[in-house]
Coordinates of C-alpha atoms in Angstrom, one line a residue:
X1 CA 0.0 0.0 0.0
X2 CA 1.4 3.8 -0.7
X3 CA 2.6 5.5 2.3
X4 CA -0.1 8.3 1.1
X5 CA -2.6 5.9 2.5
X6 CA -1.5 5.4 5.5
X7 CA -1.7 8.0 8.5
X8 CA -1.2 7.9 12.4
X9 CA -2.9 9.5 14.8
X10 CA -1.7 10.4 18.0
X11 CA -3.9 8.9 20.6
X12 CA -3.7 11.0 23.9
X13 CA -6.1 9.3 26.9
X14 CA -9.0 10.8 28.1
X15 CA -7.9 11.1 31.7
X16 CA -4.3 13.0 30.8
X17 CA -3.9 16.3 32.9
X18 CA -1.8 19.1 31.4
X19 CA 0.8 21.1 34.3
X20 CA 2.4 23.9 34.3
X21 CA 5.4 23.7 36.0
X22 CA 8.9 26.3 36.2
X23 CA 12.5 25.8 36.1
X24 CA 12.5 28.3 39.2
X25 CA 11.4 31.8 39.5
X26 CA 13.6 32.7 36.7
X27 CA 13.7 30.0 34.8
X28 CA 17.3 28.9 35.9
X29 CA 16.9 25.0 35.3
X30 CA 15.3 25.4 31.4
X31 CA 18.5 23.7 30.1
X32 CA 19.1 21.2 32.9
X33 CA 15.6 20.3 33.0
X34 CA 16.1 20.2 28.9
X35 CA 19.4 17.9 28.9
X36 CA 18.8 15.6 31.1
X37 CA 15.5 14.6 31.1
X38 CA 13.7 15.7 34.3
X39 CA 11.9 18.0 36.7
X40 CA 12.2 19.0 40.0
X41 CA 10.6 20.9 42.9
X42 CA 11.8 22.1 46.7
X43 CA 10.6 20.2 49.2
X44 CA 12.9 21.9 51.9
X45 CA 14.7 18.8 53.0
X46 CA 11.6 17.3 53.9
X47 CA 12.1 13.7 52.2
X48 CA 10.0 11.5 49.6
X49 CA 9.4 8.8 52.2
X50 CA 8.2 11.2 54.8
X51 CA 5.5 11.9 52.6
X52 CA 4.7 8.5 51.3
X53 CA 4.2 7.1 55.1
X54 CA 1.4 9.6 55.5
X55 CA -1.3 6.7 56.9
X56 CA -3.4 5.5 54.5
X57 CA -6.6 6.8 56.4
X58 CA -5.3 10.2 56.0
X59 CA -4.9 9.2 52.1
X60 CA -8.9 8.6 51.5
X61 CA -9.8 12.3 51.8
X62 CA -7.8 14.7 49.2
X63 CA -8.1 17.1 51.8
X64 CA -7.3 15.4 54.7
X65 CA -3.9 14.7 53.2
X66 CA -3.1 18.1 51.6
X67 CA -3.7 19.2 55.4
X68 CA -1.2 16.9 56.4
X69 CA 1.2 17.8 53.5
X70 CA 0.6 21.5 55.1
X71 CA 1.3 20.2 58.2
X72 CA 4.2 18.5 57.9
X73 CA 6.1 21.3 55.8
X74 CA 5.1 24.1 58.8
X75 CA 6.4 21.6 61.6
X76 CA 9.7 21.4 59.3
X77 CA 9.5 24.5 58.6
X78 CA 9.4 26.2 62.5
X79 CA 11.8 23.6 63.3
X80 CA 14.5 25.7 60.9
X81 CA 13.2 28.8 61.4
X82 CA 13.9 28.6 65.2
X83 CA 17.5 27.2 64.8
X84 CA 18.2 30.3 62.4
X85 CA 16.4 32.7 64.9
X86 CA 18.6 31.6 68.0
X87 CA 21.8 31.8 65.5
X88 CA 21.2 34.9 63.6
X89 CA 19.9 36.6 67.5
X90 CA 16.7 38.4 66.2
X91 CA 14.6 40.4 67.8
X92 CA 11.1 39.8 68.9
X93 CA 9.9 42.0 66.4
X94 CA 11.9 40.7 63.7
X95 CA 11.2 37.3 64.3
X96 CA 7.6 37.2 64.8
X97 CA 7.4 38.9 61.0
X98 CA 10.1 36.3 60.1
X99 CA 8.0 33.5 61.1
X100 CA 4.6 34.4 59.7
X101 CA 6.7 35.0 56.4
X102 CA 8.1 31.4 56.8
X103 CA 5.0 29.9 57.6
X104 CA 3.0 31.4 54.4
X105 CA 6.2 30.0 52.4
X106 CA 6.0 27.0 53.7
X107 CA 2.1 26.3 52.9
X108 CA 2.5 27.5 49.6
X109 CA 5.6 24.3 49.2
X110 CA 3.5 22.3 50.8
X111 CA 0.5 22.9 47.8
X112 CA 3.3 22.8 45.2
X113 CA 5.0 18.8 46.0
X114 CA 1.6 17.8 46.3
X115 CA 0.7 18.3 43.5
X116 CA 4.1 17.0 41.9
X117 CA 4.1 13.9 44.2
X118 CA 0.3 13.3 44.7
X119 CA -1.4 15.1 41.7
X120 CA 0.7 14.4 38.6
X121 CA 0.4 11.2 36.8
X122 CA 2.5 8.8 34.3
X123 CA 1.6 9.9 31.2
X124 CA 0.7 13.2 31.6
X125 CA 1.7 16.2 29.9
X126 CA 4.1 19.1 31.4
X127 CA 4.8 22.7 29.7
X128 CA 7.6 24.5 31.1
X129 CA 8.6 28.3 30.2
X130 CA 11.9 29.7 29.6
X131 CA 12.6 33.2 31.0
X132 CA 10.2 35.9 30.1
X133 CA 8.3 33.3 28.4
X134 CA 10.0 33.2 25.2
X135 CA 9.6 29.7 24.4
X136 CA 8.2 26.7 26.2
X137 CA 9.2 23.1 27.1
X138 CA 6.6 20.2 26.6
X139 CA 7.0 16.7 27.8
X140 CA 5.0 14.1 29.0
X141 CA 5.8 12.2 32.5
X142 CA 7.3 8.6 32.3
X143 CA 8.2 8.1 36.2
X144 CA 6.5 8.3 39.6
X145 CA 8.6 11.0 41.9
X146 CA 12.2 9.9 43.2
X147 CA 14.5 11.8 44.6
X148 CA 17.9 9.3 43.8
X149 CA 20.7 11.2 42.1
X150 CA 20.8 11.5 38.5
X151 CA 23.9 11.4 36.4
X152 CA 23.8 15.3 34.5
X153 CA 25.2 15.5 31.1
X154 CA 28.2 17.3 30.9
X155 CA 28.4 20.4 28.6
X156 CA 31.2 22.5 30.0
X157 CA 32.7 25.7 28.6
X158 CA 36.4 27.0 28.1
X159 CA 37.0 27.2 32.2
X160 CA 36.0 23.8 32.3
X161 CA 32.8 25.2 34.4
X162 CA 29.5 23.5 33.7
X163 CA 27.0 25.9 30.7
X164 CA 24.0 25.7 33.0
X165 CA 22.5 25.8 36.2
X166 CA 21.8 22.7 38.2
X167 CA 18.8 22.2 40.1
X168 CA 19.6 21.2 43.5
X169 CA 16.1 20.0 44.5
X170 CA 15.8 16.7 45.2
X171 CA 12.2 15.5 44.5
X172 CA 12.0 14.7 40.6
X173 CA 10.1 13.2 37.8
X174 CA 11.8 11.5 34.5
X175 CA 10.5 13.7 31.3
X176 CA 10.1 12.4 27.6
X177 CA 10.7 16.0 26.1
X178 CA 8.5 16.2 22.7
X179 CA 9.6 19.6 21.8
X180 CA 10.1 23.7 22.0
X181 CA 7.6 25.9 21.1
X182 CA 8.1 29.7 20.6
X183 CA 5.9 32.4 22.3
X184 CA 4.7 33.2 18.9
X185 CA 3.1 29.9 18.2
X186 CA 2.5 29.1 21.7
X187 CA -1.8 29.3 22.0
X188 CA -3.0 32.8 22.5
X189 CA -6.1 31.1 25.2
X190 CA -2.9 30.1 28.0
X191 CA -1.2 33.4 27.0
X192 CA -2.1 34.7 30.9
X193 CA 0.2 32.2 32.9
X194 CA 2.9 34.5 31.0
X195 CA 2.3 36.0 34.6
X196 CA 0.8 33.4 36.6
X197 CA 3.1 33.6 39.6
X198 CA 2.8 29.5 40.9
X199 CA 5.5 27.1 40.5
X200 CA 3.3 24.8 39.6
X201 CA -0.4 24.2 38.9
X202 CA -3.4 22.6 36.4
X203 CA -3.8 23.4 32.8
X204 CA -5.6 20.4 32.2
X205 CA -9.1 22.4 31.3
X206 CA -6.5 24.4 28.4
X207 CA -5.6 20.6 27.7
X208 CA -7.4 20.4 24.3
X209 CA -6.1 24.8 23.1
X210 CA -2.6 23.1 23.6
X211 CA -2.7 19.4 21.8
X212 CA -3.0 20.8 18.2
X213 CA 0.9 21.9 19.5
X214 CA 1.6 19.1 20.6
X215 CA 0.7 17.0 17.5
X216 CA -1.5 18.3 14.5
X217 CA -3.4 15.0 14.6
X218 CA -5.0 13.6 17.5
X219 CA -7.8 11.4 19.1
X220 CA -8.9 12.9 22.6
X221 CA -12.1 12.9 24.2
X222 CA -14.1 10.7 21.6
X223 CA -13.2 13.4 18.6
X224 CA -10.4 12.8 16.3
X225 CA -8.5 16.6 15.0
X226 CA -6.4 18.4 12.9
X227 CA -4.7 20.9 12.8
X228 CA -4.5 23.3 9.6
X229 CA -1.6 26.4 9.8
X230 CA -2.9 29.5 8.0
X231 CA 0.3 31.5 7.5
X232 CA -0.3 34.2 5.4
X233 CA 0.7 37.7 7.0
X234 CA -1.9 39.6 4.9
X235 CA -5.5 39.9 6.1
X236 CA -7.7 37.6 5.2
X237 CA -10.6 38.6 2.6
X238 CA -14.2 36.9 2.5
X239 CA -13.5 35.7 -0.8
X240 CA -10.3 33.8 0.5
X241 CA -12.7 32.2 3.4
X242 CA -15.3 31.4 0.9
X243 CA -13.0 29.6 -1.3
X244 CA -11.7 27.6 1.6
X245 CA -15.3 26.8 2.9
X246 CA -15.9 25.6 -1.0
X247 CA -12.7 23.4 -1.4
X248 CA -13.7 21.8 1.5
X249 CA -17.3 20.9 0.3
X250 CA -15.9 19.8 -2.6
X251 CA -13.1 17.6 -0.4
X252 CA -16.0 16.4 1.8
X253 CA -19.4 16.0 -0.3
X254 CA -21.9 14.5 1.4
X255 CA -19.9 14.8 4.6
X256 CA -19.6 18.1 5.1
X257 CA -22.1 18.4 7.7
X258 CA -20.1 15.7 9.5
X259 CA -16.8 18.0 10.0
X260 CA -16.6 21.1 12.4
X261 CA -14.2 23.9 12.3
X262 CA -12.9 26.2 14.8
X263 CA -10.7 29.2 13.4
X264 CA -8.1 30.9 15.0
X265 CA -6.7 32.9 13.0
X266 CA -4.6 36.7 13.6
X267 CA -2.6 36.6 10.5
X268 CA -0.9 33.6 10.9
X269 CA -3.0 31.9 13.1
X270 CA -4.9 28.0 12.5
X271 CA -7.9 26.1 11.8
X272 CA -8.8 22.7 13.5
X273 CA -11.2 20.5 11.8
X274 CA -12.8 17.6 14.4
X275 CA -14.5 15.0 13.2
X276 CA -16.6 12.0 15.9
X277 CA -14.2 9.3 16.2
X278 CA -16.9 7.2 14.5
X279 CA -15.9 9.1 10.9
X280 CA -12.2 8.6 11.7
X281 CA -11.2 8.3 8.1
X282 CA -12.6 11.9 6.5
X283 CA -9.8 13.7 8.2
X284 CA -6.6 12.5 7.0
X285 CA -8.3 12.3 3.5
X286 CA -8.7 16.0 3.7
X287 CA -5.1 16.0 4.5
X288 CA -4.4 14.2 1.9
X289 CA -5.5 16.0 -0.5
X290 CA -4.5 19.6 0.9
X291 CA -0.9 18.4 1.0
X292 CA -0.4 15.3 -0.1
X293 CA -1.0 14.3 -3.9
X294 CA -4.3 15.0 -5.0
X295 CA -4.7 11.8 -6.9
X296 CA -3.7 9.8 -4.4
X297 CA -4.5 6.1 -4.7
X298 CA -8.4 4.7 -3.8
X299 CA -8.6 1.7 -1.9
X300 CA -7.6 0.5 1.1
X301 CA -6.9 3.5 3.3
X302 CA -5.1 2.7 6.8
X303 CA -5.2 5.0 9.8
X304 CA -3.0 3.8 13.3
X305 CA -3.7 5.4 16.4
X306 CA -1.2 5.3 18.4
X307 CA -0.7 6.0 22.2
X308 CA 1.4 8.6 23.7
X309 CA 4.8 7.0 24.9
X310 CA 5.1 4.6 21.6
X311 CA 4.2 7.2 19.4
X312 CA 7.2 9.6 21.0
X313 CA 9.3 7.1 21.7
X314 CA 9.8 6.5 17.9
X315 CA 12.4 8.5 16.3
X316 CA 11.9 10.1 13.3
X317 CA 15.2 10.0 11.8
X318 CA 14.3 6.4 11.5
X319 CA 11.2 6.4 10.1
X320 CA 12.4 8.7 7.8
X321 CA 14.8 6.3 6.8
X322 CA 12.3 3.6 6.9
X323 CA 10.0 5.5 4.6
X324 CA 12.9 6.1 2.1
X325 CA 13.9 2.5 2.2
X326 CA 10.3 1.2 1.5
X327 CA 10.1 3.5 -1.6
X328 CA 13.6 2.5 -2.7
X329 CA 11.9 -1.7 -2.5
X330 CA 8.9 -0.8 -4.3
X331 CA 10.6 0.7 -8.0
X332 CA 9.7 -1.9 -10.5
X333 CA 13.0 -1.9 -12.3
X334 CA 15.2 -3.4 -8.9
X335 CA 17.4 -6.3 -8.9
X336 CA 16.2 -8.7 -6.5
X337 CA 19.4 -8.9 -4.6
X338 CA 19.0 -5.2 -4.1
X339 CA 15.5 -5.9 -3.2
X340 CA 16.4 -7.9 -0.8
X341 CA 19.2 -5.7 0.7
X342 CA 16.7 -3.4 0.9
X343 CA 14.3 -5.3 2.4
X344 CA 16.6 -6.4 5.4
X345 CA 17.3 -2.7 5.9
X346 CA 14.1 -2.2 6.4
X347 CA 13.6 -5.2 8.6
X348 CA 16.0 -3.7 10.5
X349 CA 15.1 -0.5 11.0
X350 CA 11.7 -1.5 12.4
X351 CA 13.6 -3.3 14.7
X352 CA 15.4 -1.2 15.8
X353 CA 12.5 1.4 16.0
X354 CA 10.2 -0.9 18.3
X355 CA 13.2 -1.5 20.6
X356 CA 12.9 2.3 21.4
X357 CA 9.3 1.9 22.1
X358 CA 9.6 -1.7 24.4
X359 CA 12.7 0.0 26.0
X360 CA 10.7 2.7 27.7
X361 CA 8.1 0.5 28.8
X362 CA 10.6 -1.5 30.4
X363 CA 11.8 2.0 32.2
X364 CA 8.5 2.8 33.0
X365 CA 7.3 -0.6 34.2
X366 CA 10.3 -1.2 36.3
X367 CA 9.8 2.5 38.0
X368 CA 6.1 1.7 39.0
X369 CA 7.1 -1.8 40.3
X370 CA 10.0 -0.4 42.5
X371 CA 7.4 2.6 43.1
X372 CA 6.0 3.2 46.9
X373 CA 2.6 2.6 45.9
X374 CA 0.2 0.5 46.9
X375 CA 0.0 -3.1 44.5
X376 CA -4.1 -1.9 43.9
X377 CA -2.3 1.3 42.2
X378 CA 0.2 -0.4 40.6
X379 CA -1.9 -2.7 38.6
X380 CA -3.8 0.5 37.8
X381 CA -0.6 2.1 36.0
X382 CA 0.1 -0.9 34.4
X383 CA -3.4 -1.2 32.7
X384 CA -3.2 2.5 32.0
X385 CA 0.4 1.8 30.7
X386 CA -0.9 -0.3 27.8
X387 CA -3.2 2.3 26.6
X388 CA -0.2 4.4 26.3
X389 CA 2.2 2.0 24.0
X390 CA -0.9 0.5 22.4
X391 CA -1.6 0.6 18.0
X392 CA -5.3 0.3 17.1
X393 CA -5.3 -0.1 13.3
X394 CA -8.1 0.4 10.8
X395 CA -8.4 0.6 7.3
X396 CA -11.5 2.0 5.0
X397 CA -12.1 1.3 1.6
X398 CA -11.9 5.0 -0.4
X399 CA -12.7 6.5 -3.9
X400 CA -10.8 9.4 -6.0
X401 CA -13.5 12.4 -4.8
X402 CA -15.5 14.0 -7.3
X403 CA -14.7 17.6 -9.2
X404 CA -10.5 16.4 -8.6
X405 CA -9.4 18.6 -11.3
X406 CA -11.0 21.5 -9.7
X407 CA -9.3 20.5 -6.3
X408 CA -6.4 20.8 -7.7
X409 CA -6.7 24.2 -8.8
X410 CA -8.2 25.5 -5.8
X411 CA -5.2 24.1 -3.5
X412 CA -3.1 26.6 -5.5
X413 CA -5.7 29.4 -5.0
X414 CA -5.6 28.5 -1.5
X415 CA -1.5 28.1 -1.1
X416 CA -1.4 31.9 -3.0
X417 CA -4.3 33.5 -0.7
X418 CA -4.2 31.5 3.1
X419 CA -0.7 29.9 2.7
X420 CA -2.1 26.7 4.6
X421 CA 0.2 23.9 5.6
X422 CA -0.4 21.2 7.9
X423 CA 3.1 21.8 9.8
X424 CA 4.0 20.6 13.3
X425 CA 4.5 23.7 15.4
X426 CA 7.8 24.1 17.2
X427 CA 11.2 22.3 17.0
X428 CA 10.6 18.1 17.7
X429 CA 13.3 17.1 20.4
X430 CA 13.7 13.9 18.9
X431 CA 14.3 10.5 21.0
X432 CA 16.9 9.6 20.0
X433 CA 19.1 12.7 20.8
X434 CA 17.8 12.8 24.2
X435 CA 21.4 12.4 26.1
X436 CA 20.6 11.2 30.2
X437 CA 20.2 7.3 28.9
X438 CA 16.2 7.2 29.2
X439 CA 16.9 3.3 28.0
X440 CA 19.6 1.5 29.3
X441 CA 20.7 0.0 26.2
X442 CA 23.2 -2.4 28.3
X443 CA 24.0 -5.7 26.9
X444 CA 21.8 -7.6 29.9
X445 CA 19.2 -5.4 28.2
X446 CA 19.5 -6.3 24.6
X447 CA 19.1 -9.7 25.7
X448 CA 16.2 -9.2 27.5
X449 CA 14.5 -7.3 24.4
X450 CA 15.3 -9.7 22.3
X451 CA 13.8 -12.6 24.2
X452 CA 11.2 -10.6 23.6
X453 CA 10.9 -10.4 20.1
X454 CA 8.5 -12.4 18.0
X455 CA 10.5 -14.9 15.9
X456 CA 13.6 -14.0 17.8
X457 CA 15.6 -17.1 19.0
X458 CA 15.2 -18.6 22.1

C-alpha cells in the first residue's frame, strides 16, 4: 500500500492532565531540566518517604492529606526557622514577621510537592517556560517521583565550568521531552500564565487549546483533530474564506455536515477541523489531499492510532529512513538482490524502531514496580500503561472524490491566498538525541528485548 494511505494518529487518553510547572522563578533550570530529562521541585529537605508514610486513612480524603502535607512542611519549617532565629539573634519583632513569612512559604511548598508527588500522573503532559516566556518546554511524565541522584550531562565551557544551572532540589520526575515551542506559536487562550506567579499548577481544562501543539493530529475525548496552519501575514478577505469553505465541500461532499471547524486565526493563526471518532477516516483524506498528492490512490486507506509513549518514543530519523527505504523496495525496475538488501534494511530498521518503544516501557514498568505505591495502584498504571504503547489499526475502503481537477486548482488558490500547511509547530526534540540514557541499552538489556521479540531465538 502507498505510504499516502497510510496515517497515524496520535492517541492521547482521556484522563491525561496538562501542568504547568517552572525551572524556578527565573527559569534557571530550562537547560538542565532540557538535557537531562527531568523535573524537579523544593521540598525543603523534607524527604520522599516522609510523605509517602502519610497513613493510609489520612490518604482517603484529598483534603485530609493536603492538610497533612501543610502540616508537615510548617512543623519542618518552624523547626529551621527557630535554629536560624537563635543563631542569627533576632529580635522579637523581627522574628515574629520572620515566622509568619516562613510559615505562608512553607504552605505554599507544601500545595506545590503535592501536586508534583500526589497530583501528577504517568503519562501526563508538562509545559515549562523559559525566561520571560520566550519559548516553552513540553514533555510528557514517564516516572513516579524519586529523589535518587541522577547522572547530569556534561556540557562545559572553556573554564571547564558547567553551561547551565543545576537544580539542587531533590524530588524529581523523569521527562520524555516532545519539543520547544516559541511564544509566537504558543496558544493565545494560555497566554495569561505569561504572569501566573505558581510554581506549579493545572492546565488540564486548556488541555485540548494546547494538543493541536503538541501534534496536529489527534484522538482525545471521543473526537479525532487536525490541525490546519494558516500562514499568510496579509488579512484575510471573505473571498479567500469562501474559497476555503468551497474546497472543502468539494473535499467532503456529502460529509460536510459531519466536519466542524474552529478558526483561530490573527494573520498567521490556525484552523482545526474535528470529526466524531466514529468518521475517523474523513480527516486525513482532507489532509491528503491539501498536502499530499491529489490523486492519491483509492482503496484500502489505513489510519493507526497510536498512544502517547510509543508514538514519542519512535524516532523520526528512522522512520524517515524507513519510509525512504520502503520506496527505494517498491521501484519496479530493482534487482532482486538489491531488493532484498533493501528489504533487510528495512527489517532492521523496524527493529530497531520498536526496541525504542519496548525499551521505555521496560523503564516505566520497572519505575512503577519499585514505586512506593500500593499493588491496587500499581496494577492501575500498568493497565493504564498499555493504553499508552498500544496501535489500534483500521483501514476504510476510499474512492478518487469528485470535481479532482477543480481541487487541484483551488489548492493553488488556497497556497497563494491563506498559505495553509499542515506543519507541526515548534522544533521536535527527537528521541533519539535525548542524552541522560532514558533506556539503558546495556547488553543484559538487549538480551532481554530480544527474548522478547517475536521470531527471535530462544
Amino acid at each position: 500500500m502507498d505510504n499516502e494511505n497510510k496515517f497515524e494518529i496520535l492517541d492521547i487518553p482521556s484522563n491525561t492532565q496538562y501542568w504547568f510547572v517552572r525551572a524556578n522563578s527565573r527559569a534557571e533550570y530550562y537547560d538542565d531540566f532540557l538535557q537531562n530529562n527531568y523535573i524537579s521541585v523544593d521540598a525543603n529537605s523534607i524527604s520522599l518517604s516522609t510523605l509517602l508514610e502519610i497513613p493510609q486513612t489520612l490518604r482517603s480524603s484529598k483534603d485530609a492529606l493536603k492538610e497533612q502535607y501543610k502540616q508537615l512542611f510548617q512543623e519542618n519549617a518552624l523547626k529551621q526557622f527557630k535554629e536560624r532565629s537563635q543563631n542569627e539573634k533576632m529580635s522579637d519583632k523581627t522574628k515574629k514577621k520572620e515566622k509568619a513569612a516562613e510559615l505562608k512559604r512553607s504552605s505554599y511548598r507544601s500545595r506545590i510537592v503535592y501536586h508534583f508527588v500526589e497530583d501528577i500522573n504517568i503519562g501526563d503532559f508538562v509545559v515549562i517556560p523559559y525566561k520571560s516566556a520566550e519559548k516553552f518546554l513540553i514533555g510528557t511524565v514517564i516516572t513516579n517521583c524519586f529523589e535518587n541522584e541522577i547522572d547530569h550531562v556534561e556540557d562545559l565551557d572553556e573554564n571547564n565550568e558547567s553551561t547551565y544551572a543545576i537544580s539542587p532540589f531533590k524530588l524529581k520526575r523523569r521527562i520524555l521531552w516532545i519539543k520547544e515551542l516559541p511564544k509566537s506559536k504558543f496558544p493565545d487562550k494560555l497566554s495569561w500564565i505569561e504572569n501566573a506567579h505558581q510554581s506549579i499548577f493545572n492546565i488540564t481544562n486548556y488541555g485540548n487549546e494546547l494538543n493541536p501543539f503538541i501534534n496536529p493530529l489527534y484522538r482525545y475525548k471521543g473526537k479525532i483533530y487536525a490541525r490546519i496552519g494558516v500562514n499568510t501575514n496579509q488579512e484575510i478577505s471573505s473571498t479567500s474564506w469562501l474559497d476555503y469553505q468551497l474546497t472543502m465541500k468539494d473535499i467532503l461532499d456529502e460529509n460536510l455536515d459531519n466536519v466542524f471547524q474552529k478558526q483561530y486565526v490573527q494573520s498567521p493563526g490556525q484552523i482545526i477541523i474535528y470529526v466524531e471518532q466514529n468518521l475517523y477516516w474523513l480527516l486525513p483524506i482532507v489532509l491528503a489531499i491539501l498536502f499530499g498528492k491529489v490523486n492519491y490512490k483509492q482503496g484500502n486507506f489505513t489510519i493507526s492510532f497510536i498512544g502517547i509513549f510509543r508514538y514519542f518514543s519512535k524516532t523520526e530519523r528512522q522512520m524517515r529512513n524507513l519510509d525512504v527505504e520502503e520506496k527505494k523496495a517498491k521501484i519496479d525496475n530493482i534487482k532482486a538482490d538489491s531488493s532484498n538488501k533493501n528489504a533487510d534494511t528495512v527489517s532492521k530498521l523496524a527493529n530497531l524502531t520498536d526496541k525504542n518503544s519496548e525499551g521505555l516501557k521496560h523503564v516505566i514498568l520497572k519505575d512503577i514496580e519499585n514505586s512506593a505505591i500500593n499493588n491496587e495502584d500499581k496494577e492501575k498504571e500498568k493497565k493504564e500503561l498499555k493504553n499508552k504503547f498500544s496501535i489500534e489499526s483500521k483501514e476504510k475502503k476510499i474512492g478518487h472524490p469528485k470535481n479532482l481537477h477543480k481541487i487541484n486548482n483551488e489548492k493553488k488558490n488556497l497556497e497563494d491566498k491563506l498559505k495553509l500547511s499542515n506543519e507541526n509547530p515548534g522544533s521536535s526534540i527527537q528521541f533519539e538525541n535525548q542524552k541522560d540514557n532514558l533506556i539503558p541499552l546495556t547488553d543484559e538489556f538487549e538480551k532481554e528485548l530480544e527474548k522478547e521479540e517475536p521470531g527471535s531465538e530462544k
